[in-house]
mmCIF file of N, CA and C in Angstrom:
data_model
loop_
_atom_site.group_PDB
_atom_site.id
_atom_site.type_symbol
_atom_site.label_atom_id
_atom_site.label_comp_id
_atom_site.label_asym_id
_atom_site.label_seq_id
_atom_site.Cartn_x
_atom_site.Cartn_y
_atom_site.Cartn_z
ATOM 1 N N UNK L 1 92.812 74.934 97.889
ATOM 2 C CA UNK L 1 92.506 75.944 98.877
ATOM 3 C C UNK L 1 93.261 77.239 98.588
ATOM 4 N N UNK L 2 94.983 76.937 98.268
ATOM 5 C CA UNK L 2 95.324 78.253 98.041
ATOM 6 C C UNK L 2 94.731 78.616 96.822
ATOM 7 N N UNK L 3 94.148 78.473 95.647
ATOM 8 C CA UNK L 3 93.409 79.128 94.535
ATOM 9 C C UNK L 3 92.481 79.949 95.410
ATOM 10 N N UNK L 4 91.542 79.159 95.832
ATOM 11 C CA UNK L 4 90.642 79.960 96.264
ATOM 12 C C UNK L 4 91.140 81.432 96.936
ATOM 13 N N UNK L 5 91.913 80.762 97.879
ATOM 14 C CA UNK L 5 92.621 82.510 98.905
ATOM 15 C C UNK L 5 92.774 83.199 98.186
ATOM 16 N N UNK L 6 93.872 83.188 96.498
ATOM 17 C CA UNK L 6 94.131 84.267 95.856
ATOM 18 C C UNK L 6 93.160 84.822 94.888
ATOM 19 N N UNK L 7 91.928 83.935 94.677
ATOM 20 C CA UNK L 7 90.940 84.474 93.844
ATOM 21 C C UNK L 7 89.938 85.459 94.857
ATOM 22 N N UNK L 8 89.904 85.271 96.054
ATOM 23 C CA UNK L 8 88.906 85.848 97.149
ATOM 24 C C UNK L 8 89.901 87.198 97.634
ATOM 25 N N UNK L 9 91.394 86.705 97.418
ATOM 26 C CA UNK L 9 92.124 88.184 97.892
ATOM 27 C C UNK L 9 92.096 89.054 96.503
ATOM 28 N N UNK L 10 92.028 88.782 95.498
ATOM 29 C CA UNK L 10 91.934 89.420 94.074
ATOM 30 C C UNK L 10 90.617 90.261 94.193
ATOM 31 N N UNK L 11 89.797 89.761 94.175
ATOM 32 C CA UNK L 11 88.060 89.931 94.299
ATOM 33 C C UNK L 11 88.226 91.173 95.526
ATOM 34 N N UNK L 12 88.502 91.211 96.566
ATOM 35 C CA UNK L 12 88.441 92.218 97.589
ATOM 36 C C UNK L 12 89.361 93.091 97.448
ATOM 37 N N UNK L 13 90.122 93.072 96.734
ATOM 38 C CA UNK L 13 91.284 94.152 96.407
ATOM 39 C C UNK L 13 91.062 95.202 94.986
ATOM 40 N N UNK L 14 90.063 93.936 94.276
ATOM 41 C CA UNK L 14 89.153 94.894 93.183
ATOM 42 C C UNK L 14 88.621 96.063 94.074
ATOM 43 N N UNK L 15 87.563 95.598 94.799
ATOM 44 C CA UNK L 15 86.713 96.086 95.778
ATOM 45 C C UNK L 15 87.088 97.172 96.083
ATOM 46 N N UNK L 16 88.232 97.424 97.390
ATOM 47 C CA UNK L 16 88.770 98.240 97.410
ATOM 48 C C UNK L 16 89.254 99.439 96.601
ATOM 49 N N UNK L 17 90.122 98.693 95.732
ATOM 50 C CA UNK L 17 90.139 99.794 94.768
ATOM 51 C C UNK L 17 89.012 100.756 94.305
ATOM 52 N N UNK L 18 87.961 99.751 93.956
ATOM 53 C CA UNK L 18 86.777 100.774 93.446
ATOM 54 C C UNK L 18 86.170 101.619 95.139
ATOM 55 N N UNK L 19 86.266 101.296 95.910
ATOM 56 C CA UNK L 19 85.934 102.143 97.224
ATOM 57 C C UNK L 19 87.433 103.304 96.851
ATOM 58 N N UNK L 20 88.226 102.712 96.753
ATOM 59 C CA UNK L 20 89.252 104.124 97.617
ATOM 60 C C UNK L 20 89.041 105.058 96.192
ATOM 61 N N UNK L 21 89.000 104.174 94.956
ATOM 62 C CA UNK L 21 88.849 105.330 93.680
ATOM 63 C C UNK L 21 87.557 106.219 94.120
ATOM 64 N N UNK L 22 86.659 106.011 94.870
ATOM 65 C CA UNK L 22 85.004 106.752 94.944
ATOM 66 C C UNK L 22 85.507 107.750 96.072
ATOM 67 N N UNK L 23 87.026 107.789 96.732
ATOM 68 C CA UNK L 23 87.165 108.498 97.707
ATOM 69 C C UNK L 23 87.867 109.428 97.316
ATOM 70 N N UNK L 24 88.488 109.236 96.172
ATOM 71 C CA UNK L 24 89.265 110.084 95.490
ATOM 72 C C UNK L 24 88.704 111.230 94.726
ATOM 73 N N UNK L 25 88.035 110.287 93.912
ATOM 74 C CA UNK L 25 87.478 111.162 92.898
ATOM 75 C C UNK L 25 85.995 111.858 93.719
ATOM 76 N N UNK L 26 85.484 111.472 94.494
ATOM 77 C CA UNK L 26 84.430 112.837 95.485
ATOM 78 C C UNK L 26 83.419 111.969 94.684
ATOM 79 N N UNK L 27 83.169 110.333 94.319
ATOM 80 C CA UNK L 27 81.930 110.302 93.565
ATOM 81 C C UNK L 27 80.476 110.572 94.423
ATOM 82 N N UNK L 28 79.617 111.379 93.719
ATOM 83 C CA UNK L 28 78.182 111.428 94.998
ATOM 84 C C UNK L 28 77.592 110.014 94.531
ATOM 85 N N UNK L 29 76.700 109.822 95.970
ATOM 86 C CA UNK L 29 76.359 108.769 95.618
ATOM 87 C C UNK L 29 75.109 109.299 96.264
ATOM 88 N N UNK L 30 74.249 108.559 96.254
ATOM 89 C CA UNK L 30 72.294 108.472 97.177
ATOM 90 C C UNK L 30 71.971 107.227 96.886
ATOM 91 N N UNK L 31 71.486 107.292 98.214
ATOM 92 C CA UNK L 31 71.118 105.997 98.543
ATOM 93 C C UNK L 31 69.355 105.974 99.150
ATOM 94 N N UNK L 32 68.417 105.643 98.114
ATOM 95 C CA UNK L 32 66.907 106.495 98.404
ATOM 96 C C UNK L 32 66.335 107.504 99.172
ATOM 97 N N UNK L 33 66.935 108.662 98.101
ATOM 98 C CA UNK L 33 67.219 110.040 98.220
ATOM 99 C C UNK L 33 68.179 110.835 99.181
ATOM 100 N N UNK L 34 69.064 109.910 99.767
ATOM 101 C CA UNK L 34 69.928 110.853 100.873
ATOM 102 C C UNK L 34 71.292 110.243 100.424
ATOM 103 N N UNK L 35 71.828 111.449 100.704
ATOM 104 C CA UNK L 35 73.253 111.518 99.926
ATOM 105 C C UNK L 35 74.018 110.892 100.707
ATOM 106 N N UNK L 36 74.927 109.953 100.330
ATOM 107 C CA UNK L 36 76.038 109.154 100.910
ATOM 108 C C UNK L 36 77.078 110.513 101.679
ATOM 109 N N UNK L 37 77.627 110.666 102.428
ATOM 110 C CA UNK L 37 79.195 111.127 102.477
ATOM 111 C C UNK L 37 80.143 110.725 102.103
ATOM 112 N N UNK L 38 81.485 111.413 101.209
ATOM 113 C CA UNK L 38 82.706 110.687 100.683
ATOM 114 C C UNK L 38 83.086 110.180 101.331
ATOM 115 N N UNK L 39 83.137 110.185 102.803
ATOM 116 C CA UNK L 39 83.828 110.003 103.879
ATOM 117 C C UNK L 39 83.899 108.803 104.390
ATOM 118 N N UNK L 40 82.058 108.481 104.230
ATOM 119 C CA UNK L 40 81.791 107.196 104.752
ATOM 120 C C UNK L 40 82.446 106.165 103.853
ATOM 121 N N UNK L 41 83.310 106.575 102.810
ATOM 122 C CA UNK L 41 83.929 105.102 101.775
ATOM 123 C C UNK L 41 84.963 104.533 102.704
ATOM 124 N N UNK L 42 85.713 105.585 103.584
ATOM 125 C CA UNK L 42 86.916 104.753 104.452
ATOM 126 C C UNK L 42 86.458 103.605 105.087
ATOM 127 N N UNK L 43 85.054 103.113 105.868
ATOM 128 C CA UNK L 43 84.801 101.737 106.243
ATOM 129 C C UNK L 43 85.079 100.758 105.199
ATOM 130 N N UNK L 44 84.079 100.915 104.216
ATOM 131 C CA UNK L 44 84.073 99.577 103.537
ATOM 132 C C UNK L 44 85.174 99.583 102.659
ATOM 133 N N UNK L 45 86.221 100.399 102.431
ATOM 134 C CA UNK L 45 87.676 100.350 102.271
ATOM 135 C C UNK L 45 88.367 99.658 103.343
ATOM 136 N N UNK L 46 88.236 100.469 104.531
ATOM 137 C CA UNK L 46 89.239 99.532 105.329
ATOM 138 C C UNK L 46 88.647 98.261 105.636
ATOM 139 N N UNK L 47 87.408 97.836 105.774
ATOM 140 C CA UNK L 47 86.921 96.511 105.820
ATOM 141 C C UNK L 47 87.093 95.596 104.373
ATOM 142 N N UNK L 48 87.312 95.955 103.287
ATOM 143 C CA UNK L 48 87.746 95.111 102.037
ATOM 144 C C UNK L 48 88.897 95.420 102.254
ATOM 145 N N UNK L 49 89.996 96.088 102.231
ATOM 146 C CA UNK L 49 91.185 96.004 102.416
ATOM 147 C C UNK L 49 91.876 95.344 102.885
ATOM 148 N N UNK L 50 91.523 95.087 104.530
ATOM 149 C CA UNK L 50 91.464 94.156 105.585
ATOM 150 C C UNK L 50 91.737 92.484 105.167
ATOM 151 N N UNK L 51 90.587 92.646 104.518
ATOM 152 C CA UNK L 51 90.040 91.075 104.071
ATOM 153 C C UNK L 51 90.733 90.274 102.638
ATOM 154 N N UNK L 52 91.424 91.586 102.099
ATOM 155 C CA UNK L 52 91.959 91.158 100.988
ATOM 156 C C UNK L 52 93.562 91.183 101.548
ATOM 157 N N UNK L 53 93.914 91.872 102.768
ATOM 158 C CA UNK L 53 95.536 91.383 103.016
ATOM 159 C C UNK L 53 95.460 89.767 103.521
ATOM 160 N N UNK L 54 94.297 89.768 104.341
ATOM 161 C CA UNK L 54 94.062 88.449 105.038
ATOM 162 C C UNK L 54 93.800 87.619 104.772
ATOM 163 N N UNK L 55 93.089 87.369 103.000
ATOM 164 C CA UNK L 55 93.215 86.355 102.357
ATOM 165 C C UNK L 55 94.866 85.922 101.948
ATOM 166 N N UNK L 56 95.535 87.103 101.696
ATOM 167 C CA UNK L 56 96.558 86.804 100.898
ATOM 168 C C UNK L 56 97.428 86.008 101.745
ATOM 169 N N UNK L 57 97.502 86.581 102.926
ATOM 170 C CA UNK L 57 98.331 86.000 104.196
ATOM 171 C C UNK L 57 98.101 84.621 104.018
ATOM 172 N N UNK L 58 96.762 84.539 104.589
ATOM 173 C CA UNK L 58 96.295 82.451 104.566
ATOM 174 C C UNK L 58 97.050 82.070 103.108
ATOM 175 N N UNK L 59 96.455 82.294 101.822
ATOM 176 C CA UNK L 59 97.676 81.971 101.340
ATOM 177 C C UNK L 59 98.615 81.406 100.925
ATOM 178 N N UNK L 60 99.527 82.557 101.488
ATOM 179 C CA UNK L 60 101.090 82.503 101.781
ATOM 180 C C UNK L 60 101.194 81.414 103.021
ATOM 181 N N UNK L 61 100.802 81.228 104.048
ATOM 182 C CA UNK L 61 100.821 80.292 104.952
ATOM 183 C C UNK L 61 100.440 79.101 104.501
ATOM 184 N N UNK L 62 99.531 78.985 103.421
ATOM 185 C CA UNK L 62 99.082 77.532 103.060
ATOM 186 C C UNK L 62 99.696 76.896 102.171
ATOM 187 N N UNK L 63 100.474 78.191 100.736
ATOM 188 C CA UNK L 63 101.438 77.795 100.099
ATOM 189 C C UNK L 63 102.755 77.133 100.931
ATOM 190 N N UNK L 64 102.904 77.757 102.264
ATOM 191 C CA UNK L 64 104.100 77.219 102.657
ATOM 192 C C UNK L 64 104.494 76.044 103.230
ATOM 193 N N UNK L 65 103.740 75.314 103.430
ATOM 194 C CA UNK L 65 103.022 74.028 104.042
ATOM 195 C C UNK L 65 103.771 72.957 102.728
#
């Protein structure tokens, strides 16, 4: 079980990264023909972000067991 947590917190922390790098760098994006906002990357940043501290947590709680 803990494999899994740290392969699923790895995987969403990729994620993230590639969201907060698209916030950085101003990438445009369209999405059938209408332009994304940079702006809108902070959700699915803070929602993978989220999910990748909260794997790590379980975890750390399951390692400690």
């Amino acid at each position: 079980m803990r494999s899994f947590l740290l392969t699923t917190g790895v995987i969403f922390s990729a994620v993230a990264v590639a969201w907060f790098l698209r916030l950085v760098l101003a990438v445009p994006v369209q999405v059938g023909g209408v332009s994304v906002p940079v702006w809108a990357s902070l959700i699915p940043l803070a929602i993978t972000g989220s999910m990748a501290m909260w794997a790590f947590r379980l975890a750390r709680d399951v390692g400690a067991r």
